[in-house]
């Protein structure tokens, strides 16, 4: 996603949010946009001994890249997704970076219409859709099961998941070694999963 975001589009959407939410005067807004323009145009990369500067894209791994992407994407969510939620075509929408979970009313729309509409929002962004299989779908590391009267969840693990973490004696900061275990514990204690799933995931973790 980051490499496809247009520089001009980022500046325009940032200007929209500045004018909508900030009390800065026009000159201050122009200074902010100038600084942002300088920052995002430092997107050089080297290939086979030559230096290139693409016309679009922000640097992956740059501390501000996630914030810049959010500025850009939230603009389109404010313009388009909010309208679909208000019309009840889409009844639930959540996004984490570039992973999106959507629940929709089958009497008002379908997955093909949603994909078509969302793909038409911005030519720089491409989407692909994953749908339920046997009333089950995964989102990030959660597996959702849908029945007639309820939705239950459990932990989703990719087929390639090995269950390994950084070894205690490895040359990594101690915080890195403990982060995985803290994440597992937090996930186990905060997700609304059944007692059997809690026991099973506790054993696996």
PDB file of C-alpha atoms in Angstrom:
ATOM      1  CA  UNK A   1       0.000   0.000   0.000  1.00  0.00           C
ATOM      2  CA  UNK A   2       2.684   2.499   1.018  1.00  0.00           C
ATOM      3  CA  UNK A   3       4.459   2.383  -2.349  1.00  0.00           C
ATOM      4  CA  UNK A   4       1.229   3.239  -4.193  1.00  0.00           C
ATOM      5  CA  UNK A   5       0.106   6.299  -2.239  1.00  0.00           C
ATOM      6  CA  UNK A   6       0.270   9.434  -4.449  1.00  0.00           C
ATOM      7  CA  UNK A   7       2.270  12.357  -3.082  1.00  0.00           C
ATOM      8  CA  UNK A   8      -0.158  14.986  -4.379  1.00  0.00           C
ATOM      9  CA  UNK A   9      -3.091  13.043  -2.938  1.00  0.00           C
ATOM     10  CA  UNK A  10      -1.410  12.917   0.473  1.00  0.00           C
ATOM     11  CA  UNK A  11      -0.904  16.688   0.435  1.00  0.00           C
ATOM     12  CA  UNK A  12      -4.502  17.352  -0.629  1.00  0.00           C
ATOM     13  CA  UNK A  13      -6.021  15.093   2.018  1.00  0.00           C
ATOM     14  CA  UNK A  14      -3.732  16.561   4.696  1.00  0.00           C
ATOM     15  CA  UNK A  15      -4.878  20.029   3.660  1.00  0.00           C
ATOM     16  CA  UNK A  16      -8.498  18.852   4.020  1.00  0.00           C
ATOM     17  CA  UNK A  17      -7.952  17.647   7.594  1.00  0.00           C
ATOM     18  CA  UNK A  18      -5.994  20.779   8.555  1.00  0.00           C
ATOM     19  CA  UNK A  19      -8.780  23.028   7.337  1.00  0.00           C
ATOM     20  CA  UNK A  20     -11.431  20.904   9.029  1.00  0.00           C
ATOM     21  CA  UNK A  21      -9.931  20.312  12.455  1.00  0.00           C
ATOM     22  CA  UNK A  22      -7.108  22.753  13.160  1.00  0.00           C
ATOM     23  CA  UNK A  23      -7.366  26.357  14.329  1.00  0.00           C
ATOM     24  CA  UNK A  24      -4.119  27.308  12.589  1.00  0.00           C
ATOM     25  CA  UNK A  25      -4.196  30.219  10.200  1.00  0.00           C
ATOM     26  CA  UNK A  26      -3.599  29.779   6.481  1.00  0.00           C
ATOM     27  CA  UNK A  27       0.107  30.564   6.678  1.00  0.00           C
ATOM     28  CA  UNK A  28       0.676  27.975   9.399  1.00  0.00           C
ATOM     29  CA  UNK A  29      -1.167  25.348   7.365  1.00  0.00           C
ATOM     30  CA  UNK A  30       1.041  26.154   4.378  1.00  0.00           C
ATOM     31  CA  UNK A  31       4.149  25.675   6.532  1.00  0.00           C
ATOM     32  CA  UNK A  32       2.902  22.272   7.699  1.00  0.00           C
ATOM     33  CA  UNK A  33       2.160  21.184   4.123  1.00  0.00           C
ATOM     34  CA  UNK A  34       5.572  22.406   2.950  1.00  0.00           C
ATOM     35  CA  UNK A  35       7.344  20.403   5.662  1.00  0.00           C
ATOM     36  CA  UNK A  36       5.255  17.317   4.844  1.00  0.00           C
ATOM     37  CA  UNK A  37       6.041  17.727   1.141  1.00  0.00           C
ATOM     38  CA  UNK A  38       9.777  17.835   1.891  1.00  0.00           C
ATOM     39  CA  UNK A  39       9.516  14.738   4.089  1.00  0.00           C
ATOM     40  CA  UNK A  40       7.534  12.505   1.736  1.00  0.00           C
ATOM     41  CA  UNK A  41       9.672  13.404  -1.270  1.00  0.00           C
ATOM     42  CA  UNK A  42      12.682  11.795   0.420  1.00  0.00           C
ATOM     43  CA  UNK A  43      11.562   8.522  -1.165  1.00  0.00           C
ATOM     44  CA  UNK A  44      14.767   7.757  -3.036  1.00  0.00           C
ATOM     45  CA  UNK A  45      15.951   4.195  -3.564  1.00  0.00           C
ATOM     46  CA  UNK A  46      18.961   2.605  -5.191  1.00  0.00           C
ATOM     47  CA  UNK A  47      18.894  -0.174  -7.779  1.00  0.00           C
ATOM     48  CA  UNK A  48      21.894  -1.560  -9.631  1.00  0.00           C
ATOM     49  CA  UNK A  49      24.011   1.409  -8.687  1.00  0.00           C
ATOM     50  CA  UNK A  50      21.498   4.034  -9.810  1.00  0.00           C
ATOM     51  CA  UNK A  51      19.403   6.364  -7.662  1.00  0.00           C
ATOM     52  CA  UNK A  52      15.681   6.638  -8.421  1.00  0.00           C
ATOM     53  CA  UNK A  53      12.874   8.812  -7.099  1.00  0.00           C
ATOM     54  CA  UNK A  54       9.390   7.492  -7.904  1.00  0.00           C
ATOM     55  CA  UNK A  55       6.506   9.878  -8.533  1.00  0.00           C
ATOM     56  CA  UNK A  56       4.387   8.154  -5.888  1.00  0.00           C
ATOM     57  CA  UNK A  57       4.857   6.168  -2.730  1.00  0.00           C
ATOM     58  CA  UNK A  58       6.091   6.773   0.799  1.00  0.00           C
ATOM     59  CA  UNK A  59       9.047   5.062   2.400  1.00  0.00           C
ATOM     60  CA  UNK A  60       8.301   1.743   4.111  1.00  0.00           C
ATOM     61  CA  UNK A  61       9.719   1.615   7.624  1.00  0.00           C
ATOM     62  CA  UNK A  62       9.816   5.410   7.971  1.00  0.00           C
ATOM     63  CA  UNK A  63       8.417   6.465  11.400  1.00  0.00           C
ATOM     64  CA  UNK A  64       5.816   8.785   9.853  1.00  0.00           C
ATOM     65  CA  UNK A  65       4.674   6.467   7.054  1.00  0.00           C
ATOM     66  CA  UNK A  66       1.888   4.859   9.064  1.00  0.00           C
ATOM     67  CA  UNK A  67       0.518   8.244  10.150  1.00  0.00           C
ATOM     68  CA  UNK A  68       0.705   9.606   6.596  1.00  0.00           C
ATOM     69  CA  UNK A  69      -1.134   6.552   5.267  1.00  0.00           C
ATOM     70  CA  UNK A  70      -3.842   7.012   7.920  1.00  0.00           C
ATOM     71  CA  UNK A  71      -4.303  10.663   6.919  1.00  0.00           C
ATOM     72  CA  UNK A  72      -4.834   9.551   3.334  1.00  0.00           C
ATOM     73  CA  UNK A  73      -7.076   6.538   3.954  1.00  0.00           C
ATOM     74  CA  UNK A  74      -9.272   8.150   6.596  1.00  0.00           C
ATOM     75  CA  UNK A  75     -10.180  10.868   4.122  1.00  0.00           C
ATOM     76  CA  UNK A  76     -11.764   8.309   1.780  1.00  0.00           C
ATOM     77  CA  UNK A  77     -13.423   6.512   4.669  1.00  0.00           C
ATOM     78  CA  UNK A  78     -14.938   9.823   5.752  1.00  0.00           C
ATOM     79  CA  UNK A  79     -16.254  10.519   2.232  1.00  0.00           C
ATOM     80  CA  UNK A  80     -17.318   7.059   1.015  1.00  0.00           C
ATOM     81  CA  UNK A  81     -17.450   4.427   3.760  1.00  0.00           C
ATOM     82  CA  UNK A  82     -19.423   6.681   6.096  1.00  0.00           C
ATOM     83  CA  UNK A  83     -22.082   7.014   3.385  1.00  0.00           C
ATOM     84  CA  UNK A  84     -22.373   3.230   3.042  1.00  0.00           C
ATOM     85  CA  UNK A  85     -22.672   2.849   6.797  1.00  0.00           C
ATOM     86  CA  UNK A  86     -25.349   5.550   6.966  1.00  0.00           C
ATOM     87  CA  UNK A  87     -27.341   3.807   4.223  1.00  0.00           C
ATOM     88  CA  UNK A  88     -26.995   0.469   6.097  1.00  0.00           C
ATOM     89  CA  UNK A  89     -25.590  -1.266   3.020  1.00  0.00           C
ATOM     90  CA  UNK A  90     -22.548  -1.944   5.171  1.00  0.00           C
ATOM     91  CA  UNK A  91     -23.438  -2.600   8.807  1.00  0.00           C
ATOM     92  CA  UNK A  92     -19.897  -3.015  10.155  1.00  0.00           C
ATOM     93  CA  UNK A  93     -16.529  -1.720   8.963  1.00  0.00           C
ATOM     94  CA  UNK A  94     -13.134  -1.981  10.651  1.00  0.00           C
ATOM     95  CA  UNK A  95      -9.667  -1.474   9.184  1.00  0.00           C
ATOM     96  CA  UNK A  96      -6.205  -2.227  10.549  1.00  0.00           C
ATOM     97  CA  UNK A  97      -3.611  -0.625   8.221  1.00  0.00           C
ATOM     98  CA  UNK A  98      -4.692  -2.255   4.928  1.00  0.00           C
ATOM     99  CA  UNK A  99      -6.715  -5.188   6.272  1.00  0.00           C
ATOM    100  CA  UNK A 100     -10.463  -4.511   6.277  1.00  0.00           C
ATOM    101  CA  UNK A 101     -13.363  -6.394   7.849  1.00  0.00           C
ATOM    102  CA  UNK A 102     -16.828  -5.677   6.395  1.00  0.00           C
ATOM    103  CA  UNK A 103     -20.260  -7.008   7.341  1.00  0.00           C
ATOM    104  CA  UNK A 104     -23.025  -6.105   4.895  1.00  0.00           C
ATOM    105  CA  UNK A 105     -26.769  -6.460   4.392  1.00  0.00           C
ATOM    106  CA  UNK A 106     -27.291  -9.096   1.694  1.00  0.00           C
ATOM    107  CA  UNK A 107     -30.680  -7.598   0.816  1.00  0.00           C
ATOM    108  CA  UNK A 108     -29.073  -4.276  -0.139  1.00  0.00           C
ATOM    109  CA  UNK A 109     -25.732  -5.223  -1.654  1.00  0.00           C
ATOM    110  CA  UNK A 110     -23.327  -8.093  -2.284  1.00  0.00           C
ATOM    111  CA  UNK A 111     -19.591  -8.735  -2.239  1.00  0.00           C
ATOM    112  CA  UNK A 112     -19.152  -8.007  -5.954  1.00  0.00           C
ATOM    113  CA  UNK A 113     -20.786  -4.579  -5.696  1.00  0.00           C
ATOM    114  CA  UNK A 114     -18.730  -3.750  -2.615  1.00  0.00           C
ATOM    115  CA  UNK A 115     -15.485  -4.734  -4.325  1.00  0.00           C
ATOM    116  CA  UNK A 116     -16.417  -2.740  -7.432  1.00  0.00           C
ATOM    117  CA  UNK A 117     -17.305   0.373  -5.443  1.00  0.00           C
ATOM    118  CA  UNK A 118     -14.293   0.278  -3.164  1.00  0.00           C
ATOM    119  CA  UNK A 119     -11.953  -0.320  -6.106  1.00  0.00           C
ATOM    120  CA  UNK A 120     -13.329   2.760  -7.858  1.00  0.00           C
ATOM    121  CA  UNK A 121     -12.550   5.069  -4.933  1.00  0.00           C
ATOM    122  CA  UNK A 122      -8.882   5.510  -5.807  1.00  0.00           C
ATOM    123  CA  UNK A 123      -7.027   4.193  -8.838  1.00  0.00           C
ATOM    124  CA  UNK A 124      -3.818   4.003  -6.788  1.00  0.00           C
ATOM    125  CA  UNK A 125      -5.245   1.412  -4.389  1.00  0.00           C
ATOM    126  CA  UNK A 126      -6.082  -2.141  -5.372  1.00  0.00           C
ATOM    127  CA  UNK A 127      -8.241  -4.447  -3.308  1.00  0.00           C
ATOM    128  CA  UNK A 128      -8.877  -8.155  -3.272  1.00  0.00           C
ATOM    129  CA  UNK A 129     -11.678  -9.825  -1.384  1.00  0.00           C
ATOM    130  CA  UNK A 130     -11.729 -12.873   0.864  1.00  0.00           C
ATOM    131  CA  UNK A 131     -15.122 -14.343   1.664  1.00  0.00           C
ATOM    132  CA  UNK A 132     -16.516 -16.869   4.097  1.00  0.00           C
ATOM    133  CA  UNK A 133     -15.887 -20.576   3.649  1.00  0.00           C
ATOM    134  CA  UNK A 134     -18.455 -22.694   5.490  1.00  0.00           C
ATOM    135  CA  UNK A 135     -19.574 -19.590   7.415  1.00  0.00           C
ATOM    136  CA  UNK A 136     -15.999 -19.022   8.599  1.00  0.00           C
ATOM    137  CA  UNK A 137     -13.494 -16.279   7.811  1.00  0.00           C
ATOM    138  CA  UNK A 138     -10.252 -15.084   9.372  1.00  0.00           C
ATOM    139  CA  UNK A 139      -9.256 -11.484  10.012  1.00  0.00           C
ATOM    140  CA  UNK A 140      -5.691 -10.863  11.162  1.00  0.00           C
ATOM    141  CA  UNK A 141      -5.194 -13.559  13.831  1.00  0.00           C
ATOM    142  CA  UNK A 142      -8.884 -14.066  14.635  1.00  0.00           C
ATOM    143  CA  UNK A 143     -11.149 -16.756  13.175  1.00  0.00           C
ATOM    144  CA  UNK A 144     -14.865 -15.869  12.993  1.00  0.00           C
ATOM    145  CA  UNK A 145     -17.626 -18.486  12.886  1.00  0.00           C
ATOM    146  CA  UNK A 146     -21.115 -17.272  11.905  1.00  0.00           C
ATOM    147  CA  UNK A 147     -24.287 -19.129  12.854  1.00  0.00           C
ATOM    148  CA  UNK A 148     -27.937 -18.116  12.561  1.00  0.00           C
ATOM    149  CA  UNK A 149     -28.016 -16.336  15.914  1.00  0.00           C
ATOM    150  CA  UNK A 150     -24.406 -15.641  16.929  1.00  0.00           C
ATOM    151  CA  UNK A 151     -20.815 -15.062  15.916  1.00  0.00           C
ATOM    152  CA  UNK A 152     -18.105 -16.918  17.818  1.00  0.00           C
ATOM    153  CA  UNK A 153     -14.370 -16.391  17.512  1.00  0.00           C
ATOM    154  CA  UNK A 154     -11.168 -18.279  18.110  1.00  0.00           C
ATOM    155  CA  UNK A 155      -7.478 -17.807  17.469  1.00  0.00           C
ATOM    156  CA  UNK A 156      -6.413 -18.147  13.837  1.00  0.00           C
ATOM    157  CA  UNK A 157      -3.011 -19.584  13.030  1.00  0.00           C
ATOM    158  CA  UNK A 158      -1.619 -19.673   9.519  1.00  0.00           C
ATOM    159  CA  UNK A 159      -0.722 -23.130   8.147  1.00  0.00           C
ATOM    160  CA  UNK A 160       2.942 -22.062   8.159  1.00  0.00           C
ATOM    161  CA  UNK A 161       2.852 -20.937  11.808  1.00  0.00           C
ATOM    162  CA  UNK A 162       5.689 -22.627  13.750  1.00  0.00           C
ATOM    163  CA  UNK A 163       4.936 -21.519  17.307  1.00  0.00           C
ATOM    164  CA  UNK A 164       8.495 -20.330  17.850  1.00  0.00           C
ATOM    165  CA  UNK A 165       9.758 -17.146  19.504  1.00  0.00           C
ATOM    166  CA  UNK A 166      13.132 -15.465  19.930  1.00  0.00           C
ATOM    167  CA  UNK A 167      15.391 -17.693  22.036  1.00  0.00           C
ATOM    168  CA  UNK A 168      16.212 -16.390  25.504  1.00  0.00           C
ATOM    169  CA  UNK A 169      19.988 -16.542  24.881  1.00  0.00           C
ATOM    170  CA  UNK A 170      19.834 -14.721  21.534  1.00  0.00           C
ATOM    171  CA  UNK A 171      21.461 -11.311  21.084  1.00  0.00           C
ATOM    172  CA  UNK A 172      18.217  -9.299  21.125  1.00  0.00           C
ATOM    173  CA  UNK A 173      16.902  -6.695  23.566  1.00  0.00           C
ATOM    174  CA  UNK A 174      15.070  -8.324  26.457  1.00  0.00           C
ATOM    175  CA  UNK A 175      11.906  -6.404  25.530  1.00  0.00           C
ATOM    176  CA  UNK A 176      11.869  -8.166  22.140  1.00  0.00           C
ATOM    177  CA  UNK A 177      12.108 -11.567  23.820  1.00  0.00           C
ATOM    178  CA  UNK A 178       9.195 -10.936  26.169  1.00  0.00           C
ATOM    179  CA  UNK A 179       6.922  -9.087  23.725  1.00  0.00           C
ATOM    180  CA  UNK A 180       5.571 -12.262  22.105  1.00  0.00           C
ATOM    181  CA  UNK A 181       4.594 -13.764  25.477  1.00  0.00           C
ATOM    182  CA  UNK A 182       2.978 -10.524  26.628  1.00  0.00           C
ATOM    183  CA  UNK A 183       1.010 -10.459  23.374  1.00  0.00           C
ATOM    184  CA  UNK A 184      -0.137 -14.076  23.805  1.00  0.00           C
ATOM    185  CA  UNK A 185      -1.241 -13.410  27.391  1.00  0.00           C
ATOM    186  CA  UNK A 186      -3.078 -10.214  26.458  1.00  0.00           C
ATOM    187  CA  UNK A 187      -4.825 -11.954  23.567  1.00  0.00           C
ATOM    188  CA  UNK A 188      -5.839 -14.867  25.762  1.00  0.00           C
ATOM    189  CA  UNK A 189      -7.287 -12.678  28.505  1.00  0.00           C
ATOM    190  CA  UNK A 190      -9.039 -10.035  26.395  1.00  0.00           C
ATOM    191  CA  UNK A 191     -10.662 -11.871  23.479  1.00  0.00           C
ATOM    192  CA  UNK A 192     -14.241 -13.116  24.107  1.00  0.00           C
ATOM    193  CA  UNK A 193     -13.511 -16.741  23.267  1.00  0.00           C
ATOM    194  CA  UNK A 194     -15.003 -19.838  24.872  1.00  0.00           C
ATOM    195  CA  UNK A 195     -13.522 -21.620  27.866  1.00  0.00           C
ATOM    196  CA  UNK A 196     -12.486 -24.584  25.698  1.00  0.00           C
ATOM    197  CA  UNK A 197     -10.709 -22.250  23.288  1.00  0.00           C
ATOM    198  CA  UNK A 198      -9.095 -20.430  26.197  1.00  0.00           C
ATOM    199  CA  UNK A 199      -7.755 -23.718  27.557  1.00  0.00           C
ATOM    200  CA  UNK A 200      -6.575 -24.885  24.136  1.00  0.00           C
ATOM    201  CA  UNK A 201      -4.844 -21.615  23.297  1.00  0.00           C
ATOM    202  CA  UNK A 202      -3.255 -21.456  26.716  1.00  0.00           C
ATOM    203  CA  UNK A 203      -1.737 -24.881  26.107  1.00  0.00           C
ATOM    204  CA  UNK A 204      -0.543 -23.931  22.628  1.00  0.00           C
ATOM    205  CA  UNK A 205       0.949 -20.622  23.746  1.00  0.00           C
TER     206      UNK A 205
END
